[in-house]
PDB file of C-alpha atoms in Angstrom:
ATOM      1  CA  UNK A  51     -41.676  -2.688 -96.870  1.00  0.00           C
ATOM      2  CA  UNK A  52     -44.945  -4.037 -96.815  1.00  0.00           C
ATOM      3  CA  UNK A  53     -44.215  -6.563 -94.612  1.00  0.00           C
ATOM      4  CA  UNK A  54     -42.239  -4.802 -91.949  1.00  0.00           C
ATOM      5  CA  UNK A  55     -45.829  -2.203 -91.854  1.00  0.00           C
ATOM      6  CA  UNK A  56     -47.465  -5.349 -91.136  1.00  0.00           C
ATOM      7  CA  UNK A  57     -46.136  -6.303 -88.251  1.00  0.00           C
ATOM      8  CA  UNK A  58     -45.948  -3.046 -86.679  1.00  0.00           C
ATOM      9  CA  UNK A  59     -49.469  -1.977 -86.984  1.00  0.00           C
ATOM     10  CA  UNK A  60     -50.035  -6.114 -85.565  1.00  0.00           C
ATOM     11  CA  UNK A  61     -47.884  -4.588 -82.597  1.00  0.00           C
ATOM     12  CA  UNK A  62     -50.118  -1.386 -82.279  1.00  0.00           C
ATOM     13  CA  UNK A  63     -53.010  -3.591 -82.359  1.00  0.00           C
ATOM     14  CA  UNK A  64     -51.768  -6.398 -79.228  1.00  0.00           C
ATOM     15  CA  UNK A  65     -50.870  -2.631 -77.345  1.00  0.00           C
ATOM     16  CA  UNK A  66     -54.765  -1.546 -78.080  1.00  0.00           C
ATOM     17  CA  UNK A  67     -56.013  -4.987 -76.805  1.00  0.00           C
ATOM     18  CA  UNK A  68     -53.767  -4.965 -74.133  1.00  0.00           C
ATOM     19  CA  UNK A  69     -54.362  -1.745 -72.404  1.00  0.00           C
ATOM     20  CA  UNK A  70     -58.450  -2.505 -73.284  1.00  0.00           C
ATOM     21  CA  UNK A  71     -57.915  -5.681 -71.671  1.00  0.00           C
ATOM     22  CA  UNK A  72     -56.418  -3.379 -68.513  1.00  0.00           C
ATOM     23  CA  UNK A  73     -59.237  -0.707 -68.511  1.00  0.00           C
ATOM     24  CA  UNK A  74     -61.288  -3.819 -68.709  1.00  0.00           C
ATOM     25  CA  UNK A  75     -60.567  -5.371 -65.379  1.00  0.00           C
ATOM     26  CA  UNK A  76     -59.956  -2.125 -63.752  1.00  0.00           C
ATOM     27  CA  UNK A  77     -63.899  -1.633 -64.629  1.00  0.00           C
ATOM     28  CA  UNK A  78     -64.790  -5.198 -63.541  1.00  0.00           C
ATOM     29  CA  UNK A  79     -62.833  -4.111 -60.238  1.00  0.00           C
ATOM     30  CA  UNK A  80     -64.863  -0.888 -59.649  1.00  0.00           C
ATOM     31  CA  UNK A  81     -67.870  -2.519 -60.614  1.00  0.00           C
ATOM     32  CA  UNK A  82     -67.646  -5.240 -57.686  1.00  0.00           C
ATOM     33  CA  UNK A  83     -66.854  -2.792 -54.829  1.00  0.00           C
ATOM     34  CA  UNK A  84     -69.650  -0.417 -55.794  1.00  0.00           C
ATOM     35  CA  UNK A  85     -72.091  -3.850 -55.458  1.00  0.00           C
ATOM     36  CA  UNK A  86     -70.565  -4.396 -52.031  1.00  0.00           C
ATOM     37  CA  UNK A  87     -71.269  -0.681 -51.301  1.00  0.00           C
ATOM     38  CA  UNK A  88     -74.746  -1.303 -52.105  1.00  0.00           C
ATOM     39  CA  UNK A  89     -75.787  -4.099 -50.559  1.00  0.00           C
ATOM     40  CA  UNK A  90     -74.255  -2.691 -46.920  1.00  0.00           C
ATOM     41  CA  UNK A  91     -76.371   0.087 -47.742  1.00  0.00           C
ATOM     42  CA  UNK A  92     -78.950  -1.877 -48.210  1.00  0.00           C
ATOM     43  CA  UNK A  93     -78.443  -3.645 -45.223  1.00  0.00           C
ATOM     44  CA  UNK A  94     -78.310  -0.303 -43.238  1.00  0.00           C
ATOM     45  CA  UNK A  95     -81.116   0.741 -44.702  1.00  0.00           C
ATOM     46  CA  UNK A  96     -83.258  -2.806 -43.782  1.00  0.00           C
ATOM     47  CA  UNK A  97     -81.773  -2.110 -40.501  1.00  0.00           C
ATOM     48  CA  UNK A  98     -82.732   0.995 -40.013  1.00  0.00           C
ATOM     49  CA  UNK A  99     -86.486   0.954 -41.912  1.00  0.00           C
ATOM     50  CA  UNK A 100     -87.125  -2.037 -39.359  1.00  0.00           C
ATOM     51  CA  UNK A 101     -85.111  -2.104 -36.064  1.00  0.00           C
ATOM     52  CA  UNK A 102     -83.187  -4.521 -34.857  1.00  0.00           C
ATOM     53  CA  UNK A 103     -83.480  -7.986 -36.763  1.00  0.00           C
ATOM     54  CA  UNK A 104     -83.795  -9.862 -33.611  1.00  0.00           C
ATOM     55  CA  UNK A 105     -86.946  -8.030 -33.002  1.00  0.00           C
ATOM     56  CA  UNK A 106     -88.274  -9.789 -35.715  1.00  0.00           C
ATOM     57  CA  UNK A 107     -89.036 -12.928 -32.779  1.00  0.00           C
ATOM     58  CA  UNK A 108     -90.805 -11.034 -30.764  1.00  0.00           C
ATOM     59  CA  UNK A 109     -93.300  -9.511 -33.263  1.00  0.00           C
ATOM     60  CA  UNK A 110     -96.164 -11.288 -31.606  1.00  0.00           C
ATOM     61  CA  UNK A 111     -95.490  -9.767 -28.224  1.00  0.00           C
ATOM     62  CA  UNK A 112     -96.337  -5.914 -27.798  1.00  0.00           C
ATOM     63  CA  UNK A 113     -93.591  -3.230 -27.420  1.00  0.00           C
ATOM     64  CA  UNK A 114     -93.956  -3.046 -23.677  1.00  0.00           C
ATOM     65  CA  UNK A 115     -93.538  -7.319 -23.149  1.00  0.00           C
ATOM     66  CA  UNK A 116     -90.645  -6.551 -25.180  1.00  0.00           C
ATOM     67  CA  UNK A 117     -89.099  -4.264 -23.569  1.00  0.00           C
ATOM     68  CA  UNK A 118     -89.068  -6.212 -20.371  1.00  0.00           C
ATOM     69  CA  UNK A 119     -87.729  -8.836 -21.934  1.00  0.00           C
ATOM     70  CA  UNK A 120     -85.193  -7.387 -23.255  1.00  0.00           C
ATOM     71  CA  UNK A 121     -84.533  -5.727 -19.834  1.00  0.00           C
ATOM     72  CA  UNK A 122     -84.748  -9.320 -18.068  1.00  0.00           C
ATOM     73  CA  UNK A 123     -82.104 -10.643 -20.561  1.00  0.00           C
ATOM     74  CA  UNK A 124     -80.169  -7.732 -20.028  1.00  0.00           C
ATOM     75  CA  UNK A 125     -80.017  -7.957 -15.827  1.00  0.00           C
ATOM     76  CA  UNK A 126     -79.460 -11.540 -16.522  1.00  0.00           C
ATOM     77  CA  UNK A 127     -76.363 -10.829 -18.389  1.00  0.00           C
ATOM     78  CA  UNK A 128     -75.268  -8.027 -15.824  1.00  0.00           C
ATOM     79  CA  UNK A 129     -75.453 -10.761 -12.854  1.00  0.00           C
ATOM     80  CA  UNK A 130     -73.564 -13.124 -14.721  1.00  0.00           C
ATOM     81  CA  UNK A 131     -71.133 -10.611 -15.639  1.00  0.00           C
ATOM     82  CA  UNK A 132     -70.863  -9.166 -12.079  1.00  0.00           C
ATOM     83  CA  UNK A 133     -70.096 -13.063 -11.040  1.00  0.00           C
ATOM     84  CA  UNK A 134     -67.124 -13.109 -13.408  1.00  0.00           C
ATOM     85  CA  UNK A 135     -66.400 -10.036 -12.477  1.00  0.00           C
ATOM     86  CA  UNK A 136     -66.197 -11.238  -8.501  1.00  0.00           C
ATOM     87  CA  UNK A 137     -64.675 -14.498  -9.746  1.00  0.00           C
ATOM     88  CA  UNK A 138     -61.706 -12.138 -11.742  1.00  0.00           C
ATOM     89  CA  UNK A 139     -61.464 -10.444  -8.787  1.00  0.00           C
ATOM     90  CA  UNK A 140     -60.691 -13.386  -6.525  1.00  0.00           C
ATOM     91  CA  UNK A 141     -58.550 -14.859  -8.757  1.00  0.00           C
ATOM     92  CA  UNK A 142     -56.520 -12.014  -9.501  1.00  0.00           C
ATOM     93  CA  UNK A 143     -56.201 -11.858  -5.539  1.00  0.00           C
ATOM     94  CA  UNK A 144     -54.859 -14.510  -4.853  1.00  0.00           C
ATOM     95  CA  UNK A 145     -52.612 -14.472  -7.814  1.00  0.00           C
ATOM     96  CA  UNK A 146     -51.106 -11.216  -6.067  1.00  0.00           C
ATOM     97  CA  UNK A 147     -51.131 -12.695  -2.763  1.00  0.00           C
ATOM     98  CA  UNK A 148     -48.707 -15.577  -4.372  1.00  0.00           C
ATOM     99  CA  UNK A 149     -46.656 -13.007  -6.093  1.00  0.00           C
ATOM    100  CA  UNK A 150     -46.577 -10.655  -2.975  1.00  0.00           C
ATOM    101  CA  UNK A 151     -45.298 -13.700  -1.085  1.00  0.00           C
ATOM    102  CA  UNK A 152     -42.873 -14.495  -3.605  1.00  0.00           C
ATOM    103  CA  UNK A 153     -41.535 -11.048  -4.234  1.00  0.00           C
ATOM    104  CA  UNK A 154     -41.245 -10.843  -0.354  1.00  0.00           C
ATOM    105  CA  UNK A 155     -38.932 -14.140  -0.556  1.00  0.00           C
ATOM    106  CA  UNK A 156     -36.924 -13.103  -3.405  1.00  0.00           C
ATOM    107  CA  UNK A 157     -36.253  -9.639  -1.335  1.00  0.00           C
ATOM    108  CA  UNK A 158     -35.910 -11.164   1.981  1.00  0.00           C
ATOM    109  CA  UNK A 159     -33.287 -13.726   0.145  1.00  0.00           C
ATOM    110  CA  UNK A 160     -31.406 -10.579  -1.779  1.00  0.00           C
ATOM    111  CA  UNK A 161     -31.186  -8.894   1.370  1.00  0.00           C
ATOM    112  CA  UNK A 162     -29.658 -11.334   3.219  1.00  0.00           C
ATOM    113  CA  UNK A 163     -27.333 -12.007   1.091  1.00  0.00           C
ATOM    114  CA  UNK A 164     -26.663  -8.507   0.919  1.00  0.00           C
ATOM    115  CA  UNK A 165     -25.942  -8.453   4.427  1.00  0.00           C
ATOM    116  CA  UNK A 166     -24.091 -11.555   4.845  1.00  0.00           C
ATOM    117  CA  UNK A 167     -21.187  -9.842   1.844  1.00  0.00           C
ATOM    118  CA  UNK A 168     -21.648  -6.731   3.970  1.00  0.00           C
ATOM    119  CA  UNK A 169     -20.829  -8.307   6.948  1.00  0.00           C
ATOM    120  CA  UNK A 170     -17.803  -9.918   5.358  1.00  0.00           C
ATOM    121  CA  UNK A 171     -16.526  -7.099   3.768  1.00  0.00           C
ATOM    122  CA  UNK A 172     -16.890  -5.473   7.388  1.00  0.00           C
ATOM    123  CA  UNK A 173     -14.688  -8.103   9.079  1.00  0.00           C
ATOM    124  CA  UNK A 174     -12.152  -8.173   6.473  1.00  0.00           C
ATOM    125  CA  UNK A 175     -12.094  -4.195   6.851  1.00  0.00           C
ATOM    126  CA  UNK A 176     -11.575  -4.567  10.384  1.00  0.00           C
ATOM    127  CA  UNK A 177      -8.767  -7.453  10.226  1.00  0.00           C
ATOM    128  CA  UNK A 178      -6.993  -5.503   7.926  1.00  0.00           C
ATOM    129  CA  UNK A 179      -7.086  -2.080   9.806  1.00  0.00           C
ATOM    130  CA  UNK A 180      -6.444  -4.321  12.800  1.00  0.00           C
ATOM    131  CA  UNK A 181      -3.217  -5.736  11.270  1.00  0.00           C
ATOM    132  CA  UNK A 182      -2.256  -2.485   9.804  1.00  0.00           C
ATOM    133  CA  UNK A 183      -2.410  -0.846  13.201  1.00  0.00           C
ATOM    134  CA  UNK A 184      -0.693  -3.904  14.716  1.00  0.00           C
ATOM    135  CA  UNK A 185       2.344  -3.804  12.040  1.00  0.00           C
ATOM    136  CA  UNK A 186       2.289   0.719  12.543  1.00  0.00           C
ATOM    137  CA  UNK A 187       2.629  -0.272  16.263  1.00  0.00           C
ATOM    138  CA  UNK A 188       5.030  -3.207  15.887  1.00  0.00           C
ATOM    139  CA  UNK A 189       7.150  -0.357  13.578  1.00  0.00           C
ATOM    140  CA  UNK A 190       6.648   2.307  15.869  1.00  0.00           C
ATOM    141  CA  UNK A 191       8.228   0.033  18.897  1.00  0.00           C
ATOM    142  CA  UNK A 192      10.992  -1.071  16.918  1.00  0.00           C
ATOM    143  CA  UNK A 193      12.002   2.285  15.829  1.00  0.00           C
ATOM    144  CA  UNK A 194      11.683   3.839  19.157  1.00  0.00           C
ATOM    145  CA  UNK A 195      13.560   0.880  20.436  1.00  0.00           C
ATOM    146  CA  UNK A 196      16.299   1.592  17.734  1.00  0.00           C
ATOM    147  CA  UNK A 197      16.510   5.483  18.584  1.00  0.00           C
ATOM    148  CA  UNK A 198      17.529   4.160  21.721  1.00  0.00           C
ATOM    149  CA  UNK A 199      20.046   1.816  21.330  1.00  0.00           C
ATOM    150  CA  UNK A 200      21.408   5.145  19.113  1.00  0.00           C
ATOM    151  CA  UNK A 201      21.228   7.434  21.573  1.00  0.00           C
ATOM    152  CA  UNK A 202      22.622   5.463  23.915  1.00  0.00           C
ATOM    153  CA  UNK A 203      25.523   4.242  21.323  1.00  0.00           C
ATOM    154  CA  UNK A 204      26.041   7.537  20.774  1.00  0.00           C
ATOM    155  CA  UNK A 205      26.573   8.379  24.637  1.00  0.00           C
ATOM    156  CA  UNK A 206      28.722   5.707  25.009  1.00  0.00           C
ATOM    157  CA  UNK A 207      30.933   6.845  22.219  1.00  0.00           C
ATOM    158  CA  UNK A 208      31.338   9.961  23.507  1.00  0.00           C
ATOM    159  CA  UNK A 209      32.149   8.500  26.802  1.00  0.00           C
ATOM    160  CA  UNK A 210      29.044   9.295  28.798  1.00  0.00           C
ATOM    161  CA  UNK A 211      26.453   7.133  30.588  1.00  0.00           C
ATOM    162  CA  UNK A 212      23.113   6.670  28.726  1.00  0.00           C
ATOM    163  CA  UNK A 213      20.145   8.180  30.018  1.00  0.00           C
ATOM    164  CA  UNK A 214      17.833   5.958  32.147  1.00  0.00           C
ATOM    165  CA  UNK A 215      15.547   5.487  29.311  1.00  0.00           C
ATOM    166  CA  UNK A 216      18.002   4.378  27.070  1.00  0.00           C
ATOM    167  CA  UNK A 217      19.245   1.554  29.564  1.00  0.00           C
ATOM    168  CA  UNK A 218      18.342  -1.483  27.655  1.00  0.00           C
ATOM    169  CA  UNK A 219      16.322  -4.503  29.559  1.00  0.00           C
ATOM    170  CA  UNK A 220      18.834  -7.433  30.654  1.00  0.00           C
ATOM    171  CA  UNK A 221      15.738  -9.630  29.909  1.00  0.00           C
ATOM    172  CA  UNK A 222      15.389  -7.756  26.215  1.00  0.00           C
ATOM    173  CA  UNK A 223      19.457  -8.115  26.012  1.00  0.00           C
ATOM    174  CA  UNK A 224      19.420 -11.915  26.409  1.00  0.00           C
ATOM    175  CA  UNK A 225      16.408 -12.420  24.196  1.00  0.00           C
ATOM    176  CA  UNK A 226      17.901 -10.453  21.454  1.00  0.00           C
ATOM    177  CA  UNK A 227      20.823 -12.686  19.562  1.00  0.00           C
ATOM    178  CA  UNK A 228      23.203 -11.486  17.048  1.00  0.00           C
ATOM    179  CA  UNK A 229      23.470 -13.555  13.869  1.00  0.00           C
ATOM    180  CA  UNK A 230      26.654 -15.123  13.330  1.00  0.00           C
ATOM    181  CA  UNK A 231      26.899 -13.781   9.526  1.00  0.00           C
ATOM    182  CA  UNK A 232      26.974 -10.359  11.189  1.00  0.00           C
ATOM    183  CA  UNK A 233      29.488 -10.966  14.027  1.00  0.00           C
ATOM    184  CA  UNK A 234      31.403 -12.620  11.033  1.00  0.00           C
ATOM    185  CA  UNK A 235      31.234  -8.835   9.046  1.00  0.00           C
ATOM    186  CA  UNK A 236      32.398  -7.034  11.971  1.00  0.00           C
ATOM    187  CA  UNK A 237      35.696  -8.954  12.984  1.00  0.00           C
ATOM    188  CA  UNK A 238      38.449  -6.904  12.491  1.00  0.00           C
ATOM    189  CA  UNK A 239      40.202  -7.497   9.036  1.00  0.00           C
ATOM    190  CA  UNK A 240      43.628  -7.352  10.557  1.00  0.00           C
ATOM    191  CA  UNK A 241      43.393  -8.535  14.121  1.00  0.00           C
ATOM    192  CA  UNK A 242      40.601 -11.177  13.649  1.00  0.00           C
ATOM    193  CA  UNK A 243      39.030  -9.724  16.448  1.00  0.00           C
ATOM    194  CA  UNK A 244      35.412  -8.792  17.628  1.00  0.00           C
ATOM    195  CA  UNK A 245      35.232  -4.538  18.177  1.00  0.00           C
ATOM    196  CA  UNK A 246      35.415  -3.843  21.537  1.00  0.00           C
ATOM    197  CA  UNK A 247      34.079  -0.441  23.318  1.00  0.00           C
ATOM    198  CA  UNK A 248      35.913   2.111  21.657  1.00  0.00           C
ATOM    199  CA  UNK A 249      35.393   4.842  24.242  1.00  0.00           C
ATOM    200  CA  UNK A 250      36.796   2.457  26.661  1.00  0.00           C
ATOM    201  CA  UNK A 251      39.778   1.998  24.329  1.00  0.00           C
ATOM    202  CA  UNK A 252      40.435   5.631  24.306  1.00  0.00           C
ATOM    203  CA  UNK A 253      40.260   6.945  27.702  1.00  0.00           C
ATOM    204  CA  UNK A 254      42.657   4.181  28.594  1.00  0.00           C
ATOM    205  CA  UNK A 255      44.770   4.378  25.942  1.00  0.00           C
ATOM    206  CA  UNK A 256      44.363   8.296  27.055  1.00  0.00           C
ATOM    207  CA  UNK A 257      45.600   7.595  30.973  1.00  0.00           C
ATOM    208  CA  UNK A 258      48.191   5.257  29.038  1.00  0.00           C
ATOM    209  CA  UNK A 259      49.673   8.172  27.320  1.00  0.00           C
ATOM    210  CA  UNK A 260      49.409  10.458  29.979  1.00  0.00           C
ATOM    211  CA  UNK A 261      51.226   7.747  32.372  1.00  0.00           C
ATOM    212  CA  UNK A 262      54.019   7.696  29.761  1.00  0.00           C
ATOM    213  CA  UNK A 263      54.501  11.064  28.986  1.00  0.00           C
ATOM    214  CA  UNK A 264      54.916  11.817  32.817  1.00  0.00           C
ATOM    215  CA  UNK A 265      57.151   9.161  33.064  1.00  0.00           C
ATOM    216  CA  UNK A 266      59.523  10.387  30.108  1.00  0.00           C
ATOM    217  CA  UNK A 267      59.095  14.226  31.384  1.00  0.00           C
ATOM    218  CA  UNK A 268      60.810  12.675  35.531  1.00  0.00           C
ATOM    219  CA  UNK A 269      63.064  10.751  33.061  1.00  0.00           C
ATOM    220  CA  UNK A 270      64.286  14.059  31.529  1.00  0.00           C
ATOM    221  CA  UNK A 271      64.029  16.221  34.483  1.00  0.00           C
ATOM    222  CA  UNK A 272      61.588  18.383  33.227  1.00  0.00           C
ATOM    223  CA  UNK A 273      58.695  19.895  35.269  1.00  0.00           C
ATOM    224  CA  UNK A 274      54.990  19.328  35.008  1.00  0.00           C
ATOM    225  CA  UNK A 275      53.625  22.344  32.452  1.00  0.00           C
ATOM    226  CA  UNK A 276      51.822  24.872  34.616  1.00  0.00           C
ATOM    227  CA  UNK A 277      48.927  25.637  33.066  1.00  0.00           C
ATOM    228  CA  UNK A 278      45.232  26.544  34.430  1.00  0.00           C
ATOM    229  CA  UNK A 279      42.699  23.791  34.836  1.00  0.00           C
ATOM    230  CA  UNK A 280      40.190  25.508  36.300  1.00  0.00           C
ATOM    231  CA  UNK A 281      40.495  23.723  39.926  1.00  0.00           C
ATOM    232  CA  UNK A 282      39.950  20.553  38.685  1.00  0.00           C
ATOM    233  CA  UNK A 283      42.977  19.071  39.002  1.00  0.00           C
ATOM    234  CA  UNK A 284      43.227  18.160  35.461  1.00  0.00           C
ATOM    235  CA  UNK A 285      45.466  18.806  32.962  1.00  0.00           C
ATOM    236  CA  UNK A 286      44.847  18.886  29.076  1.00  0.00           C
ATOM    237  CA  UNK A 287      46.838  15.432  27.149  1.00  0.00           C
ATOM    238  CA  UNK A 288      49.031  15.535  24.814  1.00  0.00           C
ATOM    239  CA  UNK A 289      50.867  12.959  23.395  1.00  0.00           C
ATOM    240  CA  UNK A 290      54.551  12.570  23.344  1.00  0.00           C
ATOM    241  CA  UNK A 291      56.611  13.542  20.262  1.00  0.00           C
ATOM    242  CA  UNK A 292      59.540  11.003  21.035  1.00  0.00           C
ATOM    243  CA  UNK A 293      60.924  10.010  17.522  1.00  0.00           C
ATOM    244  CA  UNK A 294      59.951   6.850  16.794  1.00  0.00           C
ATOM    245  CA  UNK A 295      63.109   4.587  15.696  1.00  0.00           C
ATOM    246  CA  UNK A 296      64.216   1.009  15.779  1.00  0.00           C
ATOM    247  CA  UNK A 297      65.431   0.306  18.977  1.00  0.00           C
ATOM    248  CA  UNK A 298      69.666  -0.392  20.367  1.00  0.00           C
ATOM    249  CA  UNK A 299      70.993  -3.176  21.539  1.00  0.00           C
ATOM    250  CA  UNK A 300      73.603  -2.743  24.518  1.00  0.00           C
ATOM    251  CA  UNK A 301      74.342   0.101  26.860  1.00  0.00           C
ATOM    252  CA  UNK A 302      72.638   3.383  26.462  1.00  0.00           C
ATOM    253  CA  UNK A 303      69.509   5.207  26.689  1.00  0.00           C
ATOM    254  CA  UNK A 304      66.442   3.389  25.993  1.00  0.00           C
ATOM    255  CA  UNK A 305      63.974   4.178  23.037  1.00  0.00           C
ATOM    256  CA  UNK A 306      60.305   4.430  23.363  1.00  0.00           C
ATOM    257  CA  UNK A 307      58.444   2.173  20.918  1.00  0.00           C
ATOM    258  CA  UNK A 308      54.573   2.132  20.069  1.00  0.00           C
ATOM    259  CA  UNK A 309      54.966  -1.511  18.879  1.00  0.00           C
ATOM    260  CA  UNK A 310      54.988  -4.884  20.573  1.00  0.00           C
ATOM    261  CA  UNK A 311      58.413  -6.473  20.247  1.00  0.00           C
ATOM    262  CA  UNK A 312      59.935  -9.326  21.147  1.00  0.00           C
ATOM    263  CA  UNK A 313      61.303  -9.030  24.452  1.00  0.00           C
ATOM    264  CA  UNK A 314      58.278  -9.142  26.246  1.00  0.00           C
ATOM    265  CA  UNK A 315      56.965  -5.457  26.368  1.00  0.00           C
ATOM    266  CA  UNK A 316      53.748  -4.159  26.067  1.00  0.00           C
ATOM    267  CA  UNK A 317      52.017  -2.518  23.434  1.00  0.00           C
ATOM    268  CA  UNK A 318      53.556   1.119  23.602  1.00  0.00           C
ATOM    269  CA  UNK A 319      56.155  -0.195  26.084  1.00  0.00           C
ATOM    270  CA  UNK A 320      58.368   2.026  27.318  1.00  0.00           C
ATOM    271  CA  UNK A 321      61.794   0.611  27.111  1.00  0.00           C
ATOM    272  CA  UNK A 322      64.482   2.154  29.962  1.00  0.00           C
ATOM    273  CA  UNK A 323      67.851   1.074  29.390  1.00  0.00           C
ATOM    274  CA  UNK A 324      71.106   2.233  31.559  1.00  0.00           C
ATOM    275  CA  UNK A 325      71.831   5.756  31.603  1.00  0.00           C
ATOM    276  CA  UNK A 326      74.951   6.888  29.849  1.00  0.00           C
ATOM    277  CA  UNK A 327      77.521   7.201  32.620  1.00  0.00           C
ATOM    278  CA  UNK A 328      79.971   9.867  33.091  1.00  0.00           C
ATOM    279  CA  UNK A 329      82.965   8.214  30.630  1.00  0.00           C
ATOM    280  CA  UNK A 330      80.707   7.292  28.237  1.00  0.00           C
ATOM    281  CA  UNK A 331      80.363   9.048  25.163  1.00  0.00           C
ATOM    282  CA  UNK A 332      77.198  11.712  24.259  1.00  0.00           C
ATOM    283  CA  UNK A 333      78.203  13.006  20.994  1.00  0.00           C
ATOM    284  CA  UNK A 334      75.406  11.985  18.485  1.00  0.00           C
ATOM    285  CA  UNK A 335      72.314  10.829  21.669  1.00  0.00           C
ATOM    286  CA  UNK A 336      73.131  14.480  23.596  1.00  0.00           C
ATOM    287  CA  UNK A 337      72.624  16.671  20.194  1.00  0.00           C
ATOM    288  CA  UNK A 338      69.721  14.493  18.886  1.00  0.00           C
ATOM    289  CA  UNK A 339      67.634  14.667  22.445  1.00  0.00           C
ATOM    290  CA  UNK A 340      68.846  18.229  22.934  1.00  0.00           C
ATOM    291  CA  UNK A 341      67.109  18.927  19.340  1.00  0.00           C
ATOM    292  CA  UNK A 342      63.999  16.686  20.833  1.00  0.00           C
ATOM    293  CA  UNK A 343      63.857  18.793  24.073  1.00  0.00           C
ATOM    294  CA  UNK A 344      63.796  22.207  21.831  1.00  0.00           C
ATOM    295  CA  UNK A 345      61.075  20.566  19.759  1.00  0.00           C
ATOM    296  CA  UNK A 346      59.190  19.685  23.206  1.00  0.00           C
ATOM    297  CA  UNK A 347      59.586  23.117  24.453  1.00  0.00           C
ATOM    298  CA  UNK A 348      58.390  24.735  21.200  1.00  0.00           C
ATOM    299  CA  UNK A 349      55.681  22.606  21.153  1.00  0.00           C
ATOM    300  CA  UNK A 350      54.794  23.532  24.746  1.00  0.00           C
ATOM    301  CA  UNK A 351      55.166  20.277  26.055  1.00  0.00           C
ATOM    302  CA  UNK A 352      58.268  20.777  28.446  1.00  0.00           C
ATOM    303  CA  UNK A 353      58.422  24.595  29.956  1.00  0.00           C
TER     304      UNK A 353
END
């Protein structure tokens, strides 16, 4: 017990000394900056007691001789600062005479390069609008060009002329060439051959008919159809209704067939054979052709 209340009032007495030792130095600290305090009062009040310390090397001159000393000294110092002053002045002019010239470069050099892109992107504007107008114009020709041949296609299917300004050039004909993959596509699958002008095909194929028809009506002694054709001259076709069988061999009456055959006709030949005589027999040919005349006459192709 006595031991352990030693050391603890030893550690109450090294707090003491320490927090003296503190308060101490704080002290010593004050102590020193209320010295320096003093002594620039001091100073200021030297200062103030006596003028200016300098003054103190002209005390053998009187207060006039040193007042125009002092002034001397003083327009001394304002003509050598005036001369720095001009000499600042100067230099700082032609230091913005070099940077005026080189600001002027450096612009003169960004606007030209400005204009030079400028000008570029100008010319490539105008190629470009140039070519676009150029391919709208190229387009424009072509399809008007294709209208045409249409129209005029057209016309010629339906058997009329084309109109003057569908009349393609003989120059533009001959320059204009058909690729041989196309021709190729367009041969007929059957025939092998090349289409041919199919209004062409019809109106003859038309007069054809017609030819036949009027051939097979003197044939069976019937008379034209009277019918109105408005003062043309023209009467309506119609095709013929002849059945269409294989034909006989030998005597008899000949069979109209729309197919080539073999003995030389035509396409849509009309063959005529001999015409039954008076001992020859009609049994089966007069019933069927009398039912073919009925069906003519019902269909209003005999009267």
């Amino acid at each position: 017990m006595d031991a352990s209340n030693g050391e603890n009032e030893l550690l109450h007495l090294w707090a003491l000394v320490v927090d003296l030792s503190d308060q101490l130095n704080q002290n010593r600290n004050l102590a020193a900056t209320l010295q320096a305090q003093a002594g620039h009062i001091r100073s200021q009040a030297v200062h103030t007691g006596s003028g200016f310390p300098l003054r103190r090397f002209n005390a053998h001159l009187s207060v006039p001789d040193a007042l125009s000393v002092d002034n001397s000294a003083i327009a001394h110092d304002n003509k050598q600062l005036a001369a720095l002053i001009r000499e600042y002045e100067s230099t700082l002019e032609a230091v913005m005479a070099k940077f005026r010239a080189a600001a002027l470069n450096a612009q003169e050099v960004e606007l030209g390069i400005a204009r030079h892109y400028e000008n570029e992107l100008i010319t490539r504007d105008t190629q470009i609008l140039v070519q676009q107008l150029a391919h709208t114009s190229d387009a424009d020709a072509a399809l008007s060009r294709v209208s045409q041949r249409l129209r005029a296609a057209l016309r010629l299917s339906q058997g009329e002329p084309p109109l003057p300004d569908d009349v393609i050039d003989e120059a533009e004909l001959a320059s204009f060439q058909i690729p041989q993959e196309l021709l190729e596509d367009l041969r007929d699958t059957y025939t092998g051959e090349l289409p041919t002008d199919w209004a062409l095909e019809r109106e003859s194929e038309l007069v054809r008919l017609e030819r036949e028809n009027a051939e097979l009506r003197r044939l069976l002694g019937a008379p034209p159809p009277e019918e109105d054709d408005g003062g043309m001259g023209l009467l309506p076709f119609r095709a013929p209704t002849l059945p269409r069988f294989r034909g006989r061999s030998g005597t008899g009456l000949g069979m109209y067939s729309p197919f080539q055959s073999n003995g030389g006709a035509g396409r849509g030949a009309l063959a005529i054979g001999r015409m039954a005589g008076p001992g020859d027999s009609w049994t089966g040919e007069n019933e069927m052709w009398r039912n073919v005349q009925e069906r003519d006459t019902r269909a209003g192709l005999l009267s």
